[in-house]
PDB file of C-alpha atoms in Angstrom:
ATOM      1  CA  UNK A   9       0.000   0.000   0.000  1.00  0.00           C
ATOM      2  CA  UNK A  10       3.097   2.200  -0.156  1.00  0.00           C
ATOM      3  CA  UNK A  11       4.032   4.609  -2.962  1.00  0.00           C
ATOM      4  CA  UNK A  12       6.534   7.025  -1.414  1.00  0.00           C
ATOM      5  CA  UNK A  13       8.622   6.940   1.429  1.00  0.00           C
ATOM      6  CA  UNK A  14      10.383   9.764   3.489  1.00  0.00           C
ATOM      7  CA  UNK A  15      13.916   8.559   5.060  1.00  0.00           C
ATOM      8  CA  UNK A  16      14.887  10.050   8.062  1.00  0.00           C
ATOM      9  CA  UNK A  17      18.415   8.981   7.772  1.00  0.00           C
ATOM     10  CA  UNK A  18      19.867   6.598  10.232  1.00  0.00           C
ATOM     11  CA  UNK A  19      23.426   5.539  11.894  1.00  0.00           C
ATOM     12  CA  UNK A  20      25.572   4.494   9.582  1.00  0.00           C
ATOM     13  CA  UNK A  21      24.469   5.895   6.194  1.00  0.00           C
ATOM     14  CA  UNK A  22      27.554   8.155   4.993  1.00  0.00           C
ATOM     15  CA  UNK A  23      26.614  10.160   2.436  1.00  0.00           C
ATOM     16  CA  UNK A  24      27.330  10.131  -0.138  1.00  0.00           C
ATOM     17  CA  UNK A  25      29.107   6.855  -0.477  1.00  0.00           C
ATOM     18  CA  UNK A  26      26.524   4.355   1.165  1.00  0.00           C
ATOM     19  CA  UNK A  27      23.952   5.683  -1.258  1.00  0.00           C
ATOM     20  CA  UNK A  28      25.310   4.605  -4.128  1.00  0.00           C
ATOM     21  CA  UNK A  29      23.274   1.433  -4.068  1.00  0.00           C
ATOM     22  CA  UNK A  30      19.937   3.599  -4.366  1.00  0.00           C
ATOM     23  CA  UNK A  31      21.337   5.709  -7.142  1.00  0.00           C
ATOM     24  CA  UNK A  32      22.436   2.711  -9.176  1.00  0.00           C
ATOM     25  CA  UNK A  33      19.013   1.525  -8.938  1.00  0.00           C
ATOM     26  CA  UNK A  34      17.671   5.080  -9.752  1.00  0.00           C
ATOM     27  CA  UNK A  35      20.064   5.330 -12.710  1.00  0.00           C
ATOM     28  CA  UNK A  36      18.576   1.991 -14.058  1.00  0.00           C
ATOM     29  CA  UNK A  37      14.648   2.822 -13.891  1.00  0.00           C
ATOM     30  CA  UNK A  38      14.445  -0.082 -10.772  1.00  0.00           C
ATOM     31  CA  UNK A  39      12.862   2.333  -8.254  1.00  0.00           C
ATOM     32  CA  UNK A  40       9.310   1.292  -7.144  1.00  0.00           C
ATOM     33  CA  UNK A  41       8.820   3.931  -4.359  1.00  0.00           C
ATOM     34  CA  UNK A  42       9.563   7.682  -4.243  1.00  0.00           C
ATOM     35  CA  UNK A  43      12.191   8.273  -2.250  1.00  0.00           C
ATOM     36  CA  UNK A  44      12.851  11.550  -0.267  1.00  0.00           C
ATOM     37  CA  UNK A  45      16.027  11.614   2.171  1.00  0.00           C
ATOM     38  CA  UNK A  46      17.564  13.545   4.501  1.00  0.00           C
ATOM     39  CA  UNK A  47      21.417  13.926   6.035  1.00  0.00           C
ATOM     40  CA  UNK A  48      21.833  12.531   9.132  1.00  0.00           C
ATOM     41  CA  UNK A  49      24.929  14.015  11.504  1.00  0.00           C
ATOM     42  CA  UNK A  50      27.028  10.665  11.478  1.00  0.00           C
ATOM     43  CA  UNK A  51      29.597  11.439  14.202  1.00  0.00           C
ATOM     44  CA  UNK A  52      29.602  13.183  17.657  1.00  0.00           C
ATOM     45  CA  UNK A  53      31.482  16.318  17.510  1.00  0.00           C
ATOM     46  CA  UNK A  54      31.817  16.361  13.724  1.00  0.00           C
ATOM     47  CA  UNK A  55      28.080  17.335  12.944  1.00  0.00           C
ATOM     48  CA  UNK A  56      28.421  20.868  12.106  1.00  0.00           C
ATOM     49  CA  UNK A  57      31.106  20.358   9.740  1.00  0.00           C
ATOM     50  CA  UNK A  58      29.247  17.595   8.259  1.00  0.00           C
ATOM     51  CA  UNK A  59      26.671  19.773   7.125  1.00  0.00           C
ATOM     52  CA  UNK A  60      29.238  22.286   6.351  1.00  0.00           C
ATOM     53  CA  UNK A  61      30.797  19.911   3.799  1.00  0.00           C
ATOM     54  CA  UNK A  62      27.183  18.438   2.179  1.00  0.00           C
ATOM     55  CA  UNK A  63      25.770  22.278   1.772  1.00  0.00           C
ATOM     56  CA  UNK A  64      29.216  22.235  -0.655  1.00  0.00           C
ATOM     57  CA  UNK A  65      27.743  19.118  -2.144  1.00  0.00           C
ATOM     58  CA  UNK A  66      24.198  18.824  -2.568  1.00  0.00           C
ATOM     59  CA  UNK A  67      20.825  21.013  -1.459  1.00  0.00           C
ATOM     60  CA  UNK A  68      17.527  20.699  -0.736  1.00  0.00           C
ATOM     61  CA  UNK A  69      15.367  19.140  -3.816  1.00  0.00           C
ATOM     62  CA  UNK A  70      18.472  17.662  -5.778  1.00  0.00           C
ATOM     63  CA  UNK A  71      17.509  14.771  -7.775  1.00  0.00           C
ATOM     64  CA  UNK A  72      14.181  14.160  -9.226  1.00  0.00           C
ATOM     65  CA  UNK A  73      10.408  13.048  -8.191  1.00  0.00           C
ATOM     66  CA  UNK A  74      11.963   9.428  -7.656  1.00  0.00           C
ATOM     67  CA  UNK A  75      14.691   9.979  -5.821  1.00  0.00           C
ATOM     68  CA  UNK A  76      15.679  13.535  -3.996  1.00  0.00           C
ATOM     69  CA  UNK A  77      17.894  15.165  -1.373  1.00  0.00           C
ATOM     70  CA  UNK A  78      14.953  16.494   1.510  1.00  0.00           C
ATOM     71  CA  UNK A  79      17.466  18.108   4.203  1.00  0.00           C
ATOM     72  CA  UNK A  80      18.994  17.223   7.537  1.00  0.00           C
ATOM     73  CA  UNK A  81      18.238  15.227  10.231  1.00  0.00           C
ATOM     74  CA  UNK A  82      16.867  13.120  12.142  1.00  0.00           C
ATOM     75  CA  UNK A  83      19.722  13.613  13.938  1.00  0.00           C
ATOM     76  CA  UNK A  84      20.963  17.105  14.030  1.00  0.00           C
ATOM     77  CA  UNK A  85      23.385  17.149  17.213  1.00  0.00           C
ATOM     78  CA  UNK A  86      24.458  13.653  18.901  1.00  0.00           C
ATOM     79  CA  UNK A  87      24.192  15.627  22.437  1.00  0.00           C
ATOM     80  CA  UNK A  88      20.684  16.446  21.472  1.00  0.00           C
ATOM     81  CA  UNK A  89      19.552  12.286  20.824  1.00  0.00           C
ATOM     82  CA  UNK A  90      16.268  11.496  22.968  1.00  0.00           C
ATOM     83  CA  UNK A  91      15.361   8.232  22.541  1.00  0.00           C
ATOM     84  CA  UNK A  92      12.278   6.198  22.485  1.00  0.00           C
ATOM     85  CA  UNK A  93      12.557   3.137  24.733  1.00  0.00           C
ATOM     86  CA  UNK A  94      10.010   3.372  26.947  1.00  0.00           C
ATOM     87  CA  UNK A  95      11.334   0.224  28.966  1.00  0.00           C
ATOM     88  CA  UNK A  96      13.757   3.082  30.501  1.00  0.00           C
ATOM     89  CA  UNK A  97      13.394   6.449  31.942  1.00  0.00           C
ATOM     90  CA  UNK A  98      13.529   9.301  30.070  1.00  0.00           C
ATOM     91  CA  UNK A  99      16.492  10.962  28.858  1.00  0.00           C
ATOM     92  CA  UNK A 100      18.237  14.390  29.781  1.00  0.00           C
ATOM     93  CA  UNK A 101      20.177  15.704  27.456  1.00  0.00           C
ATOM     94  CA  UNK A 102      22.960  17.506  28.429  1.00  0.00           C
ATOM     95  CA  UNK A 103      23.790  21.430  29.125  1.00  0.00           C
ATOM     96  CA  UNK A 104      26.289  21.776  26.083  1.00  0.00           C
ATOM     97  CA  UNK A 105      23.016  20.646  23.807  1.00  0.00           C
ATOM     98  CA  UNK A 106      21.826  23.991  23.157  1.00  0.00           C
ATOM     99  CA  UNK A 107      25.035  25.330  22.467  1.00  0.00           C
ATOM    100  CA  UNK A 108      25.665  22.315  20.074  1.00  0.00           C
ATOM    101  CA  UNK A 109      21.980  22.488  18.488  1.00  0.00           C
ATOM    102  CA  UNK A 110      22.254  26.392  17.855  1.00  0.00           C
ATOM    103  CA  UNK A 111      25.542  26.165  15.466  1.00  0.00           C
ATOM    104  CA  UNK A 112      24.035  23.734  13.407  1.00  0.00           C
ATOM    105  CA  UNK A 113      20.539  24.842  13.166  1.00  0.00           C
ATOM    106  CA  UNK A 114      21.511  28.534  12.338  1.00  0.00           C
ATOM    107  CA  UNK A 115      23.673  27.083   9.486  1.00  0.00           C
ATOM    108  CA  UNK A 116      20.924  25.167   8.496  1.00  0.00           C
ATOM    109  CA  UNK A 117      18.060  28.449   8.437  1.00  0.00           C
ATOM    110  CA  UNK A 118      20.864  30.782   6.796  1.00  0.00           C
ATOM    111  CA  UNK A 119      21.048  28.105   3.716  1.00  0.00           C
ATOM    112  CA  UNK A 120      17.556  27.573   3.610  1.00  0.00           C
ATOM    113  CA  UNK A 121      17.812  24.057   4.287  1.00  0.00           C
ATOM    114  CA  UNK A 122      14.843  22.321   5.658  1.00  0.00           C
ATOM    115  CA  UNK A 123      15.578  20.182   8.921  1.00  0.00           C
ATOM    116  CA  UNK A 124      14.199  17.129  11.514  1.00  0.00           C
ATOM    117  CA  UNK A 125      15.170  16.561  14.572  1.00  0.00           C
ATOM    118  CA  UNK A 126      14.349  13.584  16.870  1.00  0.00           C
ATOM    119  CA  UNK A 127      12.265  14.584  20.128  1.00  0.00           C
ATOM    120  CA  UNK A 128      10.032  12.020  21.918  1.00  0.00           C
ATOM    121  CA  UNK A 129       9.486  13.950  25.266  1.00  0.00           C
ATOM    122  CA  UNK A 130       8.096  17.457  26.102  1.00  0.00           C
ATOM    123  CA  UNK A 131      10.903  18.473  28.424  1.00  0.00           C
ATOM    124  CA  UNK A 132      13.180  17.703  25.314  1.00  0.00           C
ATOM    125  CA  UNK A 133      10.749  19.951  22.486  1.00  0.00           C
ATOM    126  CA  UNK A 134      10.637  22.300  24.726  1.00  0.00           C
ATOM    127  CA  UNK A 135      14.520  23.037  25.067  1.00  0.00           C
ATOM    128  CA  UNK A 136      15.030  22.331  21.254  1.00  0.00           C
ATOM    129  CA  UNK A 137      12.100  25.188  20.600  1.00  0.00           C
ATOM    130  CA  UNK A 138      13.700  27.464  22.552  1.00  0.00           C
ATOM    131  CA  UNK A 139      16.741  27.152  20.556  1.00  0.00           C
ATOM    132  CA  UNK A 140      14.637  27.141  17.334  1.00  0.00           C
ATOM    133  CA  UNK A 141      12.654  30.343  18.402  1.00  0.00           C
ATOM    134  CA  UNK A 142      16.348  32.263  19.392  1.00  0.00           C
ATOM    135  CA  UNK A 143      17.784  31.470  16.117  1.00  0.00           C
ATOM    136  CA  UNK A 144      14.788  32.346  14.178  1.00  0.00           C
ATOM    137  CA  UNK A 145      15.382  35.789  15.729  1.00  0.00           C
ATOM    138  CA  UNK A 146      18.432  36.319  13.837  1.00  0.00           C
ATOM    139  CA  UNK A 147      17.540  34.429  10.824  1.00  0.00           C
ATOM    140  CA  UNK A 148      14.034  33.618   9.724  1.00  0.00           C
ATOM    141  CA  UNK A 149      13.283  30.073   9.028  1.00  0.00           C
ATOM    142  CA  UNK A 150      12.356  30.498   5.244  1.00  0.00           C
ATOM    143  CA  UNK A 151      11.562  26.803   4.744  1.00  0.00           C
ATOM    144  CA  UNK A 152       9.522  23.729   6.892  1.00  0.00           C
ATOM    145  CA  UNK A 153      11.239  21.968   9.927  1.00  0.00           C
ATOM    146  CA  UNK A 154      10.092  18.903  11.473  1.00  0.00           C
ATOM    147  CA  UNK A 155       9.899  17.411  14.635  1.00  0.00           C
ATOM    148  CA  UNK A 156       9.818  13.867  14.573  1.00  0.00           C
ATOM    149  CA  UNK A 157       7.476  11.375  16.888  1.00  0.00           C
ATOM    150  CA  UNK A 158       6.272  13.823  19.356  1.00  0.00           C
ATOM    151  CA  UNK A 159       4.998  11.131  22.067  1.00  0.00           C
ATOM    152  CA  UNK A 160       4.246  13.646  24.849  1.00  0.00           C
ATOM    153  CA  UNK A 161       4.509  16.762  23.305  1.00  0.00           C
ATOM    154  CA  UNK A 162       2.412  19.420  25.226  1.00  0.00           C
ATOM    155  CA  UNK A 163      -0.576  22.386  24.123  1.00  0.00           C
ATOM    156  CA  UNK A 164       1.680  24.934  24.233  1.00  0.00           C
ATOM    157  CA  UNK A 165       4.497  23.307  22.293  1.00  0.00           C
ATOM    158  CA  UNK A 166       2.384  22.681  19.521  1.00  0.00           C
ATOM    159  CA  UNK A 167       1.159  25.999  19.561  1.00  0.00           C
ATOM    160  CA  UNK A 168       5.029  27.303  19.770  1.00  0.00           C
ATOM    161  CA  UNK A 169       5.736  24.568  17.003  1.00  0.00           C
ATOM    162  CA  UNK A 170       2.688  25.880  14.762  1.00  0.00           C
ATOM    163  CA  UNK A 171       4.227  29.724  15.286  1.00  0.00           C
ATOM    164  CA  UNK A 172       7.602  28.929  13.990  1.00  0.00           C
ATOM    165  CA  UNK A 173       5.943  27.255  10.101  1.00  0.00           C
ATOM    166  CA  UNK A 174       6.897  23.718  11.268  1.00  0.00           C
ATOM    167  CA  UNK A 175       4.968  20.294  11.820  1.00  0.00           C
ATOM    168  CA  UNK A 176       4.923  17.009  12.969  1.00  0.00           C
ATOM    169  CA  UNK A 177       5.397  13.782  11.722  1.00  0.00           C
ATOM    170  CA  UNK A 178       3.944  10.940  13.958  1.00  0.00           C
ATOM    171  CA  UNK A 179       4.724   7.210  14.199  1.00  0.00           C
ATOM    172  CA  UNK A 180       3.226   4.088  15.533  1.00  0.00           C
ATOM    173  CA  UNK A 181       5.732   3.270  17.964  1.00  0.00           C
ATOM    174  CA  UNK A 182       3.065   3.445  20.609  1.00  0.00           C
ATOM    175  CA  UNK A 183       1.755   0.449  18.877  1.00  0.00           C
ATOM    176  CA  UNK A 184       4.788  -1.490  19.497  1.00  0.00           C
ATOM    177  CA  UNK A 185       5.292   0.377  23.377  1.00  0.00           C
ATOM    178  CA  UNK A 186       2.407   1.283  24.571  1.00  0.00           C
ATOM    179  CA  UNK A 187       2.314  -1.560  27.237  1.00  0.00           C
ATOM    180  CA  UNK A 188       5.771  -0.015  28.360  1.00  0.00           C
ATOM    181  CA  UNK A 189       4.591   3.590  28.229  1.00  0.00           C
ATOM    182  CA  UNK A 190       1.899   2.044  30.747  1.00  0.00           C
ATOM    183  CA  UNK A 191       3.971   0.827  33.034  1.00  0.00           C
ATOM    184  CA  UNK A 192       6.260   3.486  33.243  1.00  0.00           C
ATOM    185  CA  UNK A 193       3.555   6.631  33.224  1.00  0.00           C
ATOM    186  CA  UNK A 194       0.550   5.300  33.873  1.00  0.00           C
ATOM    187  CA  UNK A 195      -2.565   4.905  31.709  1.00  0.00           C
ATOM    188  CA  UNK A 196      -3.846   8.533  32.370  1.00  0.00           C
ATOM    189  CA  UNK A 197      -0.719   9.930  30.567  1.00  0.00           C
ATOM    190  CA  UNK A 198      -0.524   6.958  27.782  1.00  0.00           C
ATOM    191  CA  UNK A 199      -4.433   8.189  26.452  1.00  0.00           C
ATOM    192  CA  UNK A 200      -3.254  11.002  24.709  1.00  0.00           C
ATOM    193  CA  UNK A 201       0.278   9.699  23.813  1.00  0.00           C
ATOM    194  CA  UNK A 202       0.996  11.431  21.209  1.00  0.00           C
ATOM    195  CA  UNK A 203      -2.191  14.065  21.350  1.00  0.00           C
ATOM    196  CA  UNK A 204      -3.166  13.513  17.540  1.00  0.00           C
ATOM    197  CA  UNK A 205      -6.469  15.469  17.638  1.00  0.00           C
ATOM    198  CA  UNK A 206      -4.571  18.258  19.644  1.00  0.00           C
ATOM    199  CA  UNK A 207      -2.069  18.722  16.714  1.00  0.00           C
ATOM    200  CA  UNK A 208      -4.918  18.486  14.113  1.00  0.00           C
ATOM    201  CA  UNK A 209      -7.323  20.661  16.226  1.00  0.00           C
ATOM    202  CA  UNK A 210      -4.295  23.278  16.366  1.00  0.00           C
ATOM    203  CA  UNK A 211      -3.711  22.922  12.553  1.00  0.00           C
ATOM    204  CA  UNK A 212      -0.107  22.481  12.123  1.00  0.00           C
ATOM    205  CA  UNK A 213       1.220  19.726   9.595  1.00  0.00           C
ATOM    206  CA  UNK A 214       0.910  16.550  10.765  1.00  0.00           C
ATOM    207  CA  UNK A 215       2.076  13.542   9.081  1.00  0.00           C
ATOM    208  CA  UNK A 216       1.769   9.816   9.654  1.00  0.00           C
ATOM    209  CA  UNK A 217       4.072   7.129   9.228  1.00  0.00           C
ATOM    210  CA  UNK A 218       6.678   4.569  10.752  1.00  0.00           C
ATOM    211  CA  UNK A 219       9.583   4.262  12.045  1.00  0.00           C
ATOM    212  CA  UNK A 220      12.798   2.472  12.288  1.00  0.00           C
ATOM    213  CA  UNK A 221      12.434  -1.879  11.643  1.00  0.00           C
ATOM    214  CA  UNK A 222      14.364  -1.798  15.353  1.00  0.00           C
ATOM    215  CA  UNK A 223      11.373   0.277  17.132  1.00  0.00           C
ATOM    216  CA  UNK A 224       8.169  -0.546  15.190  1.00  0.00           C
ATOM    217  CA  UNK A 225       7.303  -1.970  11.805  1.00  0.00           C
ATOM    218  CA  UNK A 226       7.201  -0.104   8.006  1.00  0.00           C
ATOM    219  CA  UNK A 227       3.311  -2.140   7.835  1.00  0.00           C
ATOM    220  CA  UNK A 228       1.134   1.341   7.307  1.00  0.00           C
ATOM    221  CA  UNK A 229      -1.846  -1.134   8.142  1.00  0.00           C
ATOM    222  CA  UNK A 230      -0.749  -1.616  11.554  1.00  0.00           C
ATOM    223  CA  UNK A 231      -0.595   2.210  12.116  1.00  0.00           C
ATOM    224  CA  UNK A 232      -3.660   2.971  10.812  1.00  0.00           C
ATOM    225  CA  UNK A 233      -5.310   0.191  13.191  1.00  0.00           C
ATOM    226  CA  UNK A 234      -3.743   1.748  15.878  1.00  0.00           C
ATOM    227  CA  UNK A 235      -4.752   5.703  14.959  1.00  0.00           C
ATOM    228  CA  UNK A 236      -8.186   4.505  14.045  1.00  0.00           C
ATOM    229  CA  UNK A 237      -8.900   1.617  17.002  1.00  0.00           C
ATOM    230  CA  UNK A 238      -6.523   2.920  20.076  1.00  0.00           C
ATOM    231  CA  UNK A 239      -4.771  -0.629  20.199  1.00  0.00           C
ATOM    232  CA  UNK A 240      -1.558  -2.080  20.337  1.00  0.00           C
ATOM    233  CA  UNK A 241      -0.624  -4.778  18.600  1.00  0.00           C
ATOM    234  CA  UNK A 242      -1.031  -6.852  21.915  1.00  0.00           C
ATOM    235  CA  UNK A 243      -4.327  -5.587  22.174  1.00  0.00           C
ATOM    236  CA  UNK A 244      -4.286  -2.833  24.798  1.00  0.00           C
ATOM    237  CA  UNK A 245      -6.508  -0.207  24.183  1.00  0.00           C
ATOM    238  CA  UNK A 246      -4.809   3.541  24.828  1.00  0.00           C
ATOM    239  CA  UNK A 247      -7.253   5.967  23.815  1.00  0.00           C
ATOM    240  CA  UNK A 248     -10.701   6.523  24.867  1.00  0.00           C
ATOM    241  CA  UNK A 249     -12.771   8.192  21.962  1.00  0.00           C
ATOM    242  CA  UNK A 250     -11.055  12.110  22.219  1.00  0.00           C
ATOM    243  CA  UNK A 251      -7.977  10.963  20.840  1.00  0.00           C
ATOM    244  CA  UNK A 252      -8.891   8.115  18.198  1.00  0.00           C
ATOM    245  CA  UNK A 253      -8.840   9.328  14.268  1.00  0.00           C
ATOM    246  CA  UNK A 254     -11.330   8.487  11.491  1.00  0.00           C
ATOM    247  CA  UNK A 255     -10.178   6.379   8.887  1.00  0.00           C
ATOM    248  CA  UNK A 256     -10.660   9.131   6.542  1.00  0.00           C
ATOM    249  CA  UNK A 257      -8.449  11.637   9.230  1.00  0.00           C
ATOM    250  CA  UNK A 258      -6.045   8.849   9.602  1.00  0.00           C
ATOM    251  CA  UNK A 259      -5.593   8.262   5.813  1.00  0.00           C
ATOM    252  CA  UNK A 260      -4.940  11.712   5.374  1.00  0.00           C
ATOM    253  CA  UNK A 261      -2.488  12.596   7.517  1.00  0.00           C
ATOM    254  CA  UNK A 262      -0.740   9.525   5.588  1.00  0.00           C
ATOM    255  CA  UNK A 263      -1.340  10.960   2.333  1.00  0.00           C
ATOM    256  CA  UNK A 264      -2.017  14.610   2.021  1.00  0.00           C
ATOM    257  CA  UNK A 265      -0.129  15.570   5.663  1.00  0.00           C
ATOM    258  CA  UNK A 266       3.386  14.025   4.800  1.00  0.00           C
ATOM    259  CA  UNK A 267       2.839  15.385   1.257  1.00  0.00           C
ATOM    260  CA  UNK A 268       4.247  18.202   2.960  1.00  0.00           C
ATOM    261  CA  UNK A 269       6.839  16.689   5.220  1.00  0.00           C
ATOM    262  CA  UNK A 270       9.250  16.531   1.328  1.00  0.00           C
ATOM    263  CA  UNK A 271       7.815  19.379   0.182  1.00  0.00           C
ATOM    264  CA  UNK A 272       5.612  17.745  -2.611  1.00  0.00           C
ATOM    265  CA  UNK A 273       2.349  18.643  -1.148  1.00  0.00           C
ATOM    266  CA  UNK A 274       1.034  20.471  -4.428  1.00  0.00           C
ATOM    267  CA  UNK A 275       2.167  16.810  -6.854  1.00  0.00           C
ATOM    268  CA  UNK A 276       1.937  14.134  -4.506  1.00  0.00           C
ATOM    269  CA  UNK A 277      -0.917  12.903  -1.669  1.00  0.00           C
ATOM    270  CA  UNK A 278      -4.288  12.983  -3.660  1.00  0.00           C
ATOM    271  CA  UNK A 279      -5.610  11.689  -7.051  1.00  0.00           C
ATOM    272  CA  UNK A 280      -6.167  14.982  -9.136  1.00  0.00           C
ATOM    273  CA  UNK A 281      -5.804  16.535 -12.306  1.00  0.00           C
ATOM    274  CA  UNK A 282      -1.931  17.755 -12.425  1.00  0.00           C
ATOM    275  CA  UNK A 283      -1.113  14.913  -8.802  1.00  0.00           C
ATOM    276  CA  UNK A 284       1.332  12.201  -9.817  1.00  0.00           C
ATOM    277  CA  UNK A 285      -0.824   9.066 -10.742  1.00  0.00           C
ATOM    278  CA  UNK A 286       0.677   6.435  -8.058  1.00  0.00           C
ATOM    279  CA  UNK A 287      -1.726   4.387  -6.290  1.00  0.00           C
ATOM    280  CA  UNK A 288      -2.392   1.147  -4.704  1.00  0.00           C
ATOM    281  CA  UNK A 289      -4.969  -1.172  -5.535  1.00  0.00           C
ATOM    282  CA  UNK A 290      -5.504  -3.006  -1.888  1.00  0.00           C
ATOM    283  CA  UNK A 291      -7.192  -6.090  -1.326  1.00  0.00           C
ATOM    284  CA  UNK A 292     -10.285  -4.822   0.589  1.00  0.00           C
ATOM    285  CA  UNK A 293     -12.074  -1.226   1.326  1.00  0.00           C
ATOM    286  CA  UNK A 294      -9.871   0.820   3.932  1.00  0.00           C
ATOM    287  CA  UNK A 295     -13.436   2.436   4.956  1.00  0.00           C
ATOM    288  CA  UNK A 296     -15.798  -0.278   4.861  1.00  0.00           C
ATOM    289  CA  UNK A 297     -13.695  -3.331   6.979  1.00  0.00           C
ATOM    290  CA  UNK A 298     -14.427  -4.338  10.241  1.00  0.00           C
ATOM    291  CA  UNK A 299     -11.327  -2.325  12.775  1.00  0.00           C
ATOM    292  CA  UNK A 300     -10.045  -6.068  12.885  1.00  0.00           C
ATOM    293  CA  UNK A 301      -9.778  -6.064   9.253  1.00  0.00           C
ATOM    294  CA  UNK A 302      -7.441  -2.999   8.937  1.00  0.00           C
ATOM    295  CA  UNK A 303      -3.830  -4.877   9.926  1.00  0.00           C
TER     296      UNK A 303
END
């Protein structure tokens, strides 16, 4: 059921050397998805001039509608990583963070380039917006950044988020953890874990996807049962009824709402005159199947 696909980078993909398998495959007509990627800051203490080096290289939109250069991130600043396993408590990034985060994300806004970052808890948006909203002062984010996952991301943050022209792209990792994010938090805290009608009430970008094989799964059926039903994979039900999507909400913020997460929200997201004509022919109605149906 997938036509595109945004990566978010990862450990361990240098660029531009351990993409060379893609572009091969590009340069032979082999590609089956869209592909939209961003830079990910390979080693600590070497990030800045990382990006440095790939502004020299590449930019923003290089490539084609197949296969294209999106910007930086997920990971932005090594000291800034907040991680997402809920089996431990959560993390506190360290003082020289900001510091760190600033460099890199006023390089990024002075050459336009649009950027991710990684951010599971509040506490951790909350310090990386108040380095966003500093260097936005001096230079004026001209293009979309993202913050990625969002889990217990407050009101106000959204509404700090929404002021600066960014969004949010969501995953089902809840549907993997949310036992764990039980245990640790309590139930209270897990029903509106991330607050999906929050961010759509506030009417920022949101997008929906997946995330890493080692956290969750790349199945989009399995996240829409869980934005549409509440329920993990094990069963658990999170959500009572204020924080559950429709399948029609759900399948847009899959479709039209990460449209705008690469920048292709006016070619790519919805059949229409002048839209790219990719589609999926599925095996049953997404709107008509029972909620046990959907995975």
């Amino acid at each position: 059921g997938v036509t595109s696909v945004i990566d978010a980078g990862g450990g361990g993909q240098n660029f531009p050397e351990d993409y060379d398998v893609v572009q091969r495959l590009h340069a032979e007509d082999q590609l089956t998805l869209r592909i939209a990627y961003n830079l990910f800051a390979q080693k600590p203490g070497q990030e800045r001039s990382d990006y440095e080096r790939w502004i020299g290289m590449t930019e923003p939109g290089a490539g084609d509608d197949w296969l294209r250069m999106n910007g930086a991130g997920e990971n932005l600043a090594w000291s800034a990583a907040d991680f997402e396993n809920f089996l431990e408590p959560r993390p506190d990034p360290a003082p020289v963070m900001e510091d760190e985060l600033e460099k890199i994300v006023e390089l990024l806004a002075t050459n336009e380039w649009p950027f991710r970052i990684h951010a599971t808890y509040d506490e951790t948006i909350d310090r990386f917006l108040t380095v966003f909203e500093r260097v936005n002062q001096r230079q004026p984010f001209k293009t979309r950044f993202i913050i990625d996952h969002a889990e217990t991301v407050s009101p106000q943050n959204i509404e700090r988020i929404k002021a600066l022209g960014g969004g949010i792209a969501t995953q089902h990792r809840m549907a993997f953890q949310g036992e764990y994010f039980v245990d640790r938090y309590g139930a209270d805290a897990a029903q509106t874990t991330p607050p999906m009608r929050e961010m759509l009430k506030a009417g920022l970008p949101v997008g929906g996807g997946t995330d890493a094989t080692r956290v969750a799964s790349y199945d989009p059926w399995a996240a829409m049962h869980w934005l549409t039903t509440g329920k993990t994979v094990g069963g658990l039900s999170l959500y009572g009824d204020g924080n559950l999507l429709t399948r029609e909400e759900a399948l847009a913020i899959w479709t039209t709402g990460s449209a705008w997460f690469s920048g292709e929200q006016d070619v790519k997201g919805k059949l229409a005159p002048g839209m790219y004509a990719d589609l999926a022919v599925l095996s049953d109605d997404l709107m008509t199947v029972p909620d046990a149906r959907i995975r």
